[in-house]
Coordinates of C-alpha atoms in Angstrom, one line a residue:
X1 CA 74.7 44.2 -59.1
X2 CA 77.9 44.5 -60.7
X3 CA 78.4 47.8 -62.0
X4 CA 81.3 48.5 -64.7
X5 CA 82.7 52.4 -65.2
X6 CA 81.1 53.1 -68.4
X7 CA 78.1 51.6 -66.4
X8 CA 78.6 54.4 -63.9
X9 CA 79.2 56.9 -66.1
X10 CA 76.1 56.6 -68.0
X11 CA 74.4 56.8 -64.9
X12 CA 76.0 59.7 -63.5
X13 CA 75.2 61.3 -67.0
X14 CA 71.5 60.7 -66.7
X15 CA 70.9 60.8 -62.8
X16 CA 73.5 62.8 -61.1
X17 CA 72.3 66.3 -61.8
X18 CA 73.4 68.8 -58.9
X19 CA 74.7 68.0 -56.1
X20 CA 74.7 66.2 -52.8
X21 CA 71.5 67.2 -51.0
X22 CA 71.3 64.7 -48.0
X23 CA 70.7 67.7 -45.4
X24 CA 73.3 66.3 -43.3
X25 CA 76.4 67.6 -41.6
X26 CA 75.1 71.7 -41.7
X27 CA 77.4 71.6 -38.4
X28 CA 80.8 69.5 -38.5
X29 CA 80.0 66.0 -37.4
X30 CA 81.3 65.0 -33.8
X31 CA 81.8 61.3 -32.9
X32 CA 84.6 58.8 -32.1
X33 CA 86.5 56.3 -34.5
X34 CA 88.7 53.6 -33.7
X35 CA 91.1 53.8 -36.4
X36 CA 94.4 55.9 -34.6
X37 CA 94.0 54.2 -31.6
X38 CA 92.9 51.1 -32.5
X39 CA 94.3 50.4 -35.6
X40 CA 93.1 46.8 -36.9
X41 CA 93.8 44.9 -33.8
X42 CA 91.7 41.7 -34.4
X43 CA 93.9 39.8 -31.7
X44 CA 90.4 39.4 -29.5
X45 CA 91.9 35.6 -27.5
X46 CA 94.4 38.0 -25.7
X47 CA 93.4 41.1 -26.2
X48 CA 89.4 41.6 -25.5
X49 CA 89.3 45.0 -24.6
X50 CA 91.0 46.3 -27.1
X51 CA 90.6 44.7 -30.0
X52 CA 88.1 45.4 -33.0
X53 CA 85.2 44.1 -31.7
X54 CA 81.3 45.1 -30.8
X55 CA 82.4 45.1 -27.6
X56 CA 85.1 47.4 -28.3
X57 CA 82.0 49.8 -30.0
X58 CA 79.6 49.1 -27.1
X59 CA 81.8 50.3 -24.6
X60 CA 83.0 53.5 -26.1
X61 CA 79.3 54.0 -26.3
X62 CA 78.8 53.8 -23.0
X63 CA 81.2 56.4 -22.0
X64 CA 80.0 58.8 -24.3
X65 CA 76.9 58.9 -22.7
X66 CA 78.0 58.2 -19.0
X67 CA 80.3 61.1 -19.7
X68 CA 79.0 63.4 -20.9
X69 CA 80.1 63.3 -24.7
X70 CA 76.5 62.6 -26.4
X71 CA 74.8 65.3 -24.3
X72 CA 77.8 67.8 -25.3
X73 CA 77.2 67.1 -29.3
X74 CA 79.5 63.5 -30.1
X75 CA 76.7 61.2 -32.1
X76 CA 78.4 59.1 -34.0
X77 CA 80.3 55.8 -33.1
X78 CA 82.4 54.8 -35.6
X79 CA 83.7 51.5 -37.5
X80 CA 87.3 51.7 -39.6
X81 CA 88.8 49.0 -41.5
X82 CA 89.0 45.1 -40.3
X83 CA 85.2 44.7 -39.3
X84 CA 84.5 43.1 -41.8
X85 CA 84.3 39.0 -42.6
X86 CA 87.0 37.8 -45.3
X87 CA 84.5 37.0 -47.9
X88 CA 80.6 38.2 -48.5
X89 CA 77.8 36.2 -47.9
X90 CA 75.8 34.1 -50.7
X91 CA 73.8 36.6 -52.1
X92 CA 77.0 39.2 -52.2
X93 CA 76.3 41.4 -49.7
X94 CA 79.1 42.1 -46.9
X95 CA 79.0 40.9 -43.8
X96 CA 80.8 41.5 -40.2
X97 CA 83.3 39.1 -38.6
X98 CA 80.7 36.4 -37.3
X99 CA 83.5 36.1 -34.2
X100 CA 84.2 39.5 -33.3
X101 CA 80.5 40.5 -33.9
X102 CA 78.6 37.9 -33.6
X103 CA 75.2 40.4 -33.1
X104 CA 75.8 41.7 -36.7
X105 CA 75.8 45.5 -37.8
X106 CA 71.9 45.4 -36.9
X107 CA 72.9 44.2 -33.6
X108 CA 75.4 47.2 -33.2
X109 CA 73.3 49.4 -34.7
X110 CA 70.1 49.0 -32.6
X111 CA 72.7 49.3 -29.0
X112 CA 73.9 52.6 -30.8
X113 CA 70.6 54.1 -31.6
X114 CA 68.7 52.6 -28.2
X115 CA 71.4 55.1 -26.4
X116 CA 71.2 58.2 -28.7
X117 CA 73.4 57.7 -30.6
X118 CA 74.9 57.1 -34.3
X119 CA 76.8 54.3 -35.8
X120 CA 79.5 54.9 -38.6
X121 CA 80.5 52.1 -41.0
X122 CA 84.0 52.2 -42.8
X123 CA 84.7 50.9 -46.9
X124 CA 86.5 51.4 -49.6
X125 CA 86.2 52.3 -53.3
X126 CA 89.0 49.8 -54.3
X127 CA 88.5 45.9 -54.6
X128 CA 90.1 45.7 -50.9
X129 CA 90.0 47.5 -48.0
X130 CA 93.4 48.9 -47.0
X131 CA 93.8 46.0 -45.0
X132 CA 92.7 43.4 -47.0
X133 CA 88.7 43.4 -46.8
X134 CA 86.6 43.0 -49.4
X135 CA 86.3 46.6 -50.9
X136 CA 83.0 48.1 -53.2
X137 CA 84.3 48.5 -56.4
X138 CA 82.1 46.9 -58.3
X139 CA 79.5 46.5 -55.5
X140 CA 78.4 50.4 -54.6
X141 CA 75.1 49.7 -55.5
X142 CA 74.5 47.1 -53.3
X143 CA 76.8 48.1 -50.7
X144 CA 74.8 51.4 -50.5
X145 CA 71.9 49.3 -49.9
X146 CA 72.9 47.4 -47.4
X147 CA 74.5 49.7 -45.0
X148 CA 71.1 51.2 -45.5
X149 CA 68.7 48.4 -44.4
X150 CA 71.1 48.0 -41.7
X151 CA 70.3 51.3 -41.0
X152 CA 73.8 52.7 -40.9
X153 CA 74.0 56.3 -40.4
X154 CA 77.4 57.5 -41.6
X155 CA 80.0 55.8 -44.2
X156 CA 83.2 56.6 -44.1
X157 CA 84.4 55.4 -47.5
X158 CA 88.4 55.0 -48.6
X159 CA 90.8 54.9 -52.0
X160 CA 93.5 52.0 -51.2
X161 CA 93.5 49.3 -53.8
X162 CA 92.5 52.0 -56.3
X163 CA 93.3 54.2 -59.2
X164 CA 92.5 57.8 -58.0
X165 CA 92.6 58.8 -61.7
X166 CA 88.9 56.7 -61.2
X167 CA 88.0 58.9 -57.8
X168 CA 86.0 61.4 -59.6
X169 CA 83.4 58.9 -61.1
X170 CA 83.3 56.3 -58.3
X171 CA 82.6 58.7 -55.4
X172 CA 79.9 60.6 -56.9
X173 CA 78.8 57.1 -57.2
X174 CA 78.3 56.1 -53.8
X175 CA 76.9 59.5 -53.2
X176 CA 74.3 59.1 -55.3
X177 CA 73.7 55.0 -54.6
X178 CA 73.3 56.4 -50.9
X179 CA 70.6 59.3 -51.3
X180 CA 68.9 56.5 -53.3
X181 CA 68.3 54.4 -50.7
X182 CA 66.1 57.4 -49.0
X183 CA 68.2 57.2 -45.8
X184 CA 70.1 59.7 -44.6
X185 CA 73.7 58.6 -44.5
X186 CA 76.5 60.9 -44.0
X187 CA 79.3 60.5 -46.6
X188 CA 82.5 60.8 -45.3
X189 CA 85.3 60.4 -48.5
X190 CA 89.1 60.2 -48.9
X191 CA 88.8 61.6 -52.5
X192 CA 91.2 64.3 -52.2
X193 CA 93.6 62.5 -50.1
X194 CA 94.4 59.9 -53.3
X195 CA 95.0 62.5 -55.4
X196 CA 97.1 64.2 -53.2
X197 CA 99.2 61.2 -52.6
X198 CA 99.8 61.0 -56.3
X199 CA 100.2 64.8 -56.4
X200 CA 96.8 65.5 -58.6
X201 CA 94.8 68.3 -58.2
X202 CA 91.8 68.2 -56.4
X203 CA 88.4 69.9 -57.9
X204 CA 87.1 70.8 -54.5
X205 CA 84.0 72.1 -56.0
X206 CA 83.0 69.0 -57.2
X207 CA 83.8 67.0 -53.9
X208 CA 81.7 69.6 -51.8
X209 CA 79.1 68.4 -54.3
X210 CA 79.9 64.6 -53.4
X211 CA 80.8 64.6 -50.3
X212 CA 79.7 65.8 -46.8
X213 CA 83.2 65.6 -45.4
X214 CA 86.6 64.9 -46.7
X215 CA 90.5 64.2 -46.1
X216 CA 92.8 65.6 -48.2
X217 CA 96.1 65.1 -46.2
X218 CA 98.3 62.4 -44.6
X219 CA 96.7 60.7 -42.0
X220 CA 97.4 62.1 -38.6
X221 CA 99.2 59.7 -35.7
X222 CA 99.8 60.9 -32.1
X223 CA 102.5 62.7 -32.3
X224 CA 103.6 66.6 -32.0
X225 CA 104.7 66.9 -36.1
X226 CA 102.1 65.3 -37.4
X227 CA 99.8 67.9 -35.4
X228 CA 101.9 71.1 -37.0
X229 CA 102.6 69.2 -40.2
X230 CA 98.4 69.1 -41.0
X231 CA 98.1 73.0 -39.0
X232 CA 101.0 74.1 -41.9
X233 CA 99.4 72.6 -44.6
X234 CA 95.9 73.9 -43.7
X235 CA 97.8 77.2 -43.4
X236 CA 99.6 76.9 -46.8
X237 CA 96.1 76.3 -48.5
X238 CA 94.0 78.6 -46.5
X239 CA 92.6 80.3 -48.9
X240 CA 91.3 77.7 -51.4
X241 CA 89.7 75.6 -48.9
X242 CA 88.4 78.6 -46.8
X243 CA 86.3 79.2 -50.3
X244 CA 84.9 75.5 -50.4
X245 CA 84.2 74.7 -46.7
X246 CA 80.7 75.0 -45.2
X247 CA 77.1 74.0 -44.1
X248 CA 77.0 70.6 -45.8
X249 CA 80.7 70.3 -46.4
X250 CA 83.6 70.2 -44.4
X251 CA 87.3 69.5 -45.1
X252 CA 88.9 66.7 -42.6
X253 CA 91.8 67.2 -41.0
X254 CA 91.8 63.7 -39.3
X255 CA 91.2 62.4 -35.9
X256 CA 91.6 64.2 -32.5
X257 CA 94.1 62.3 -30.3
X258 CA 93.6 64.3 -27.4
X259 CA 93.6 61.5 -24.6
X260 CA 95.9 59.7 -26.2
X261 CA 99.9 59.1 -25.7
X262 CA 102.1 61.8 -27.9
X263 CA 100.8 65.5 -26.9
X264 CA 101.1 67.3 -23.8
X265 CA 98.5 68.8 -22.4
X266 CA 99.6 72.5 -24.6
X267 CA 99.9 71.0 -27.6
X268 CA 96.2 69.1 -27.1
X269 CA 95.2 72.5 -26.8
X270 CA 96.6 73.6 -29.9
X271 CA 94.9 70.3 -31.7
X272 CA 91.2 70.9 -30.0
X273 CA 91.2 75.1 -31.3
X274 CA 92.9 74.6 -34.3
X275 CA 90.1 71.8 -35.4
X276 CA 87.7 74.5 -33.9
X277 CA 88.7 77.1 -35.8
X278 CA 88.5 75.5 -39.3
X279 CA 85.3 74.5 -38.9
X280 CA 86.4 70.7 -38.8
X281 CA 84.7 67.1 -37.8
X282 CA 85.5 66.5 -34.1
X283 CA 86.0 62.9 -34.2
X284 CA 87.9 61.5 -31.5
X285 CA 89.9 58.2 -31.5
X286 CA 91.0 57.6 -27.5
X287 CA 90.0 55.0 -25.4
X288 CA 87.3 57.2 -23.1
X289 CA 87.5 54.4 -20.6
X290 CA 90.8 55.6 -19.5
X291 CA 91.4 59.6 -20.1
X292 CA 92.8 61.9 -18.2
X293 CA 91.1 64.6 -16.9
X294 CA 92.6 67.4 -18.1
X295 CA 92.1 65.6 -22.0
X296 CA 88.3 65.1 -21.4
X297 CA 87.9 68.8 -19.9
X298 CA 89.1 70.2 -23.4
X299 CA 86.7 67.7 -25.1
X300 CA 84.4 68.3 -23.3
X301 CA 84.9 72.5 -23.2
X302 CA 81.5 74.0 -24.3
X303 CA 83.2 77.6 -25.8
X304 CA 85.4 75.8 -27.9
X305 CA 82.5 73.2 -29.2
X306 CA 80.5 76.5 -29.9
X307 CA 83.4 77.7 -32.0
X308 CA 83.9 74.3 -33.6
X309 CA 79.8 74.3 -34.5
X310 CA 79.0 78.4 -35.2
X311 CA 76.4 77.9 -37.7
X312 CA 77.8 80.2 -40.4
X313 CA 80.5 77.4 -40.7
X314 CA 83.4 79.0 -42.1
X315 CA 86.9 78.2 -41.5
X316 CA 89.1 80.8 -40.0
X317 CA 91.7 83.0 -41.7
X318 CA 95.3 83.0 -40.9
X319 CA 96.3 86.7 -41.1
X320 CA 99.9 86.0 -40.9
X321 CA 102.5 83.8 -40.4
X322 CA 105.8 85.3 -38.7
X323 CA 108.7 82.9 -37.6
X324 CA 107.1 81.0 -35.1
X325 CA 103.8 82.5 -34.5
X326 CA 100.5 82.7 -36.3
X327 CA 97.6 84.7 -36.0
X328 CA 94.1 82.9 -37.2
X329 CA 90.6 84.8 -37.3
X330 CA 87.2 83.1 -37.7
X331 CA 84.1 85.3 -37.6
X332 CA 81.0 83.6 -35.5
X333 CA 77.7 84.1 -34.0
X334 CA 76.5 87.0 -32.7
X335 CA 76.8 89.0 -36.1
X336 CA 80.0 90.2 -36.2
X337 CA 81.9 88.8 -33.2
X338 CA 85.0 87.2 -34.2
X339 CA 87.4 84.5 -32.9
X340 CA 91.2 85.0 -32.8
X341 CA 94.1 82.8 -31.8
X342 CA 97.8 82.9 -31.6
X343 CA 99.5 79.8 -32.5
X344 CA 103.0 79.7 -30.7
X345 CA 105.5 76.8 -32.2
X346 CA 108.3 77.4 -30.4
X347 CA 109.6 74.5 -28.8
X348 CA 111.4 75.8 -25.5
X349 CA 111.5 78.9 -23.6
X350 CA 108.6 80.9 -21.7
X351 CA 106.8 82.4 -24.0
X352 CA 106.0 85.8 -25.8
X353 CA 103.8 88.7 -24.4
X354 CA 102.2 90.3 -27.6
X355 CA 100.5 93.8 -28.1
X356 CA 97.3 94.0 -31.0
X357 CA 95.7 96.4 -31.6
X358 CA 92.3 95.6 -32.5
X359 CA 91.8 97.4 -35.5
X360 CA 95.1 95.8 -37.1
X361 CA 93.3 92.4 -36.9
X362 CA 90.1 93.6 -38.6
X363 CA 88.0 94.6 -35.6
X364 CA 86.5 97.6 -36.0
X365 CA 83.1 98.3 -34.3
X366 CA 83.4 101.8 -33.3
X367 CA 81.3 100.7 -30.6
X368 CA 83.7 98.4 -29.1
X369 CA 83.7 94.2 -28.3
X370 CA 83.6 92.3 -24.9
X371 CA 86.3 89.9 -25.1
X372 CA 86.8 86.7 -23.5
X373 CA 89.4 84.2 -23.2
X374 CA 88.0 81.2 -24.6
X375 CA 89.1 78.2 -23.1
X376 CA 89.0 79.1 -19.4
X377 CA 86.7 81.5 -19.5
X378 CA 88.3 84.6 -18.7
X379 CA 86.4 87.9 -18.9
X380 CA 89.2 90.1 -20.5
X381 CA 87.4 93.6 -20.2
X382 CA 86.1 96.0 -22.9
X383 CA 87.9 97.2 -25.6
X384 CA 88.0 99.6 -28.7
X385 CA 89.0 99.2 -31.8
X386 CA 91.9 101.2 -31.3
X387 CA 92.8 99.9 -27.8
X388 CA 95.8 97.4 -27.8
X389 CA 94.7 94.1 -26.6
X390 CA 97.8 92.4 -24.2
X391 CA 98.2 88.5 -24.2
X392 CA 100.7 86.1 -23.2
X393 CA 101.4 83.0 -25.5
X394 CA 103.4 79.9 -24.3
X395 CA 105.8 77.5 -26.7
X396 CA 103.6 75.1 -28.0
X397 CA 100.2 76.5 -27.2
X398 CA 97.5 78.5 -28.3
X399 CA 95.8 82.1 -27.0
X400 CA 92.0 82.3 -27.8
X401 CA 89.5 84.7 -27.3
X402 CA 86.4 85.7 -28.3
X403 CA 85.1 89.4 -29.4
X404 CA 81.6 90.2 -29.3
X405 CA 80.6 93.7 -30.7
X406 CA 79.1 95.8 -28.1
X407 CA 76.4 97.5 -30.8
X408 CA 74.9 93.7 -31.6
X409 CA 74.5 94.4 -35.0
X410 CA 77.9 95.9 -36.8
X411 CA 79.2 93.9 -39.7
X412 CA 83.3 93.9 -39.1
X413 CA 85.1 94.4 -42.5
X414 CA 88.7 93.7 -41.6
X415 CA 91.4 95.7 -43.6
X416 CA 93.5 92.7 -44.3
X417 CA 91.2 90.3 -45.5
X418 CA 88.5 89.9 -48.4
X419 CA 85.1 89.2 -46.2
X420 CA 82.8 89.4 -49.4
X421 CA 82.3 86.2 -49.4
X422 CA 81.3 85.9 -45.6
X423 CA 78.5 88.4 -45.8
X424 CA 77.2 86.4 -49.0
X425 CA 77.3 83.2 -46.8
X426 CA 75.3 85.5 -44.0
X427 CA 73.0 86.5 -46.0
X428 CA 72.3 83.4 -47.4
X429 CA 71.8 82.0 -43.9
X430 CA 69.5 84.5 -43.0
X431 CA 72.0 85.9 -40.5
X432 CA 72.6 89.3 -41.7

């Protein structure tokens, strides 16, 4: 069951013919981790509640289905780093901290699935986890296996401990050690986020290939600049991931910390639509025993989850970028209705009113669009293409609102952008 890389490679040259065909993730994957709020606490003599423990797991569990979370799309309960024993067992397999877990991963497992829900299971391609665990280099194979007679639905598998020049051959790897098994297990990677540590370039074609999901930036914390440091950089590269984001494959912008300590309630707004707008994984790490309202309302806000999970799965535009504020436009179901939000970074003051017409932003049904503001609801009226929509943006928050064509069945070419590539995905979904 050791497997060296020339071993690997000769498989991949033999085996790995296409790409990753699991039939997972045509939707973002929704689900909570522990990693941002939890970190790897294993203090569990003084600190039960809130260290990394099955307990720890079966309570968030709970809430997400006391809550409302399962029921409004979040299936997947997530392990990161320190669940694991020090050593593996006898035969080489890994195995969970017999204290902090003393029903095993098949114990966790069956509680997850006997609710409705998924469980997630964290590793790493190096010889250690990034905090010391055993790692899978060297054990994929098995390791694949394993998490598979566990009956583990989603891996979410790290780069610390080693050499990303090796990312492209290990990852495809696991990806294909995992749709051996014959189980589907969602494969969640930090490929791109090694390289771009060590400022590599990053063949996203051939992690879409790999991977059902990926991070390819810093890891976020709960705090204000690490929210517009990932929206910048998502902005700065629109373009190149816009072309290798969909059904299948999604880029990762990290964890929602709504609920959490370091945002206000505006700038939790900004987190939840941005995340919705680029199509991303809504994976929350919070402790949903103790959330304020106002956080779970925006979690929980069904408009937003539709915009999050349109099934065309395309990651928004930004149309431009001027000072302080941003304009981003993602098109969604019905045909041609569109989504577009104003992203205001200003730290102080009250505000900006903006005028857009609607033609300027690429809406152009001659018949018109209903709009709607998006995260209260708002029925904003009728308007045509070249009526001038009126909004009111705050420092630190987001406008949203949805446009849905009057005539049903208009395809909206905007004039600033290239939709080819939209329409192709359409058609190819059987949408247009």
């Amino acid at each position: 069951m050791l497997w060296s890389l020339a071993a690997i490679l000769s498989i991949l040259s033999t085996e790995f013919v296409c790409c990753l065909d699991n039939g997972l993730a045509r939707t973002p994957p929704m689900g909570w981790l522990s990693w941002t709020r939890f970190t790897c606490n294993t203090n569990c003599v003084t600190d039960m509640d809130n260290c990394i423990s099955e307990k720890l797991f079966m309570d968030m569990a709970d809430q997400m289905v006391a809550d409302g979370y399962r029921d409004a799309g979040y299936e997947y309960v997530s392990l990161d780093d320190c669940w694991l024993a020090e050593i593996r067992d006898k035969d080489g397999r890994l195995q969970a901290d017999p204290l902090r877990f003393p029903s095993g991963i098949t114990g966790l497992v069956k509680y997850m699935h006997s609710r409705g829900l998924k469980l997630g299971i964290y590793e790493d391609f190096g010889t250690r986890t990034c905090a010391g665990y055993p790692g899978s280099e060297f054990y994929m194979q098995l390791d694949a296996q394993t998490f598979a007679d566990w009956e583990v639905d989603l891996l979410k598998f790290d780069g610390c401990n080693s050499n990303p020049q090796d990312d492209k051959f290990g990852y495809p790897a696991m990806s294909l050690y995992l749709n051996k098994t014959g189980r589907p297990i969602l494969f969640s990677c930090e490929w791109p986020l090694y390289e771009y540590q060590k400022q590599m370039p990053s063949n996203y074609t051939n992690i879409a290939k790999t991977c059902n999901v990926w991070r390819n930036f810093w890891d976020v914390s709960d705090s204000w600049d690490s929210i517009k440091g990932i929206i910048k950089y998502y902005g700065d590269n629109n373009a190149l991931f816009q072309a290798n984001s969909g059904p299948g494959g999604f880029f990762d912008p990290d964890m929602i910390v709504l609920g959490d300590f370091g945002l206000s309630y505006y700038q939790q707004r900004v987190q939840m639509t941005m995340w919705a707008m680029w199509s991303a994984p809504l994976v929350m790490s919070n402790d949903l025993r103790n959330i304020r309202p106002e956080s779970k309302a925006l979690l929980l806000n069904k408009r937003l989850l539709e915009i999050d999970q349109d099934p065309m799965g395309v990651m928004a535009s930004r149309i431009w970028l001027f000072s302080n504020l941003e304009l981003w436009l993602k098109p969604v179901m019905p045909k041609g209705s569109f989504v577009f939000v104003y992203f205001y970074s200003q730290d102080n003051g009250n505000g900006i009113p903006l005028s857009t017409p609607l033609d300027g932003i690429g809406l152009t049904d001659p018949n018109g669009y209903n709009i709607t503001e998006v995260i209260d609801g708002q029925y904003m009226g009728i308007y045509k293409p070249s009526d001038t929509f009126k909004c009111h943006v705050y420092p630190n928050d987001v406008f949203v609102a949805k446009a849905v064509p009057l005539s049903g069945a208009f395809w909206a070419r905007s004039k600033v952008s290239d939709w080819s590539f939209l329409e192709k995905r359409m058609k190819d979904l059987k949408l247009l």
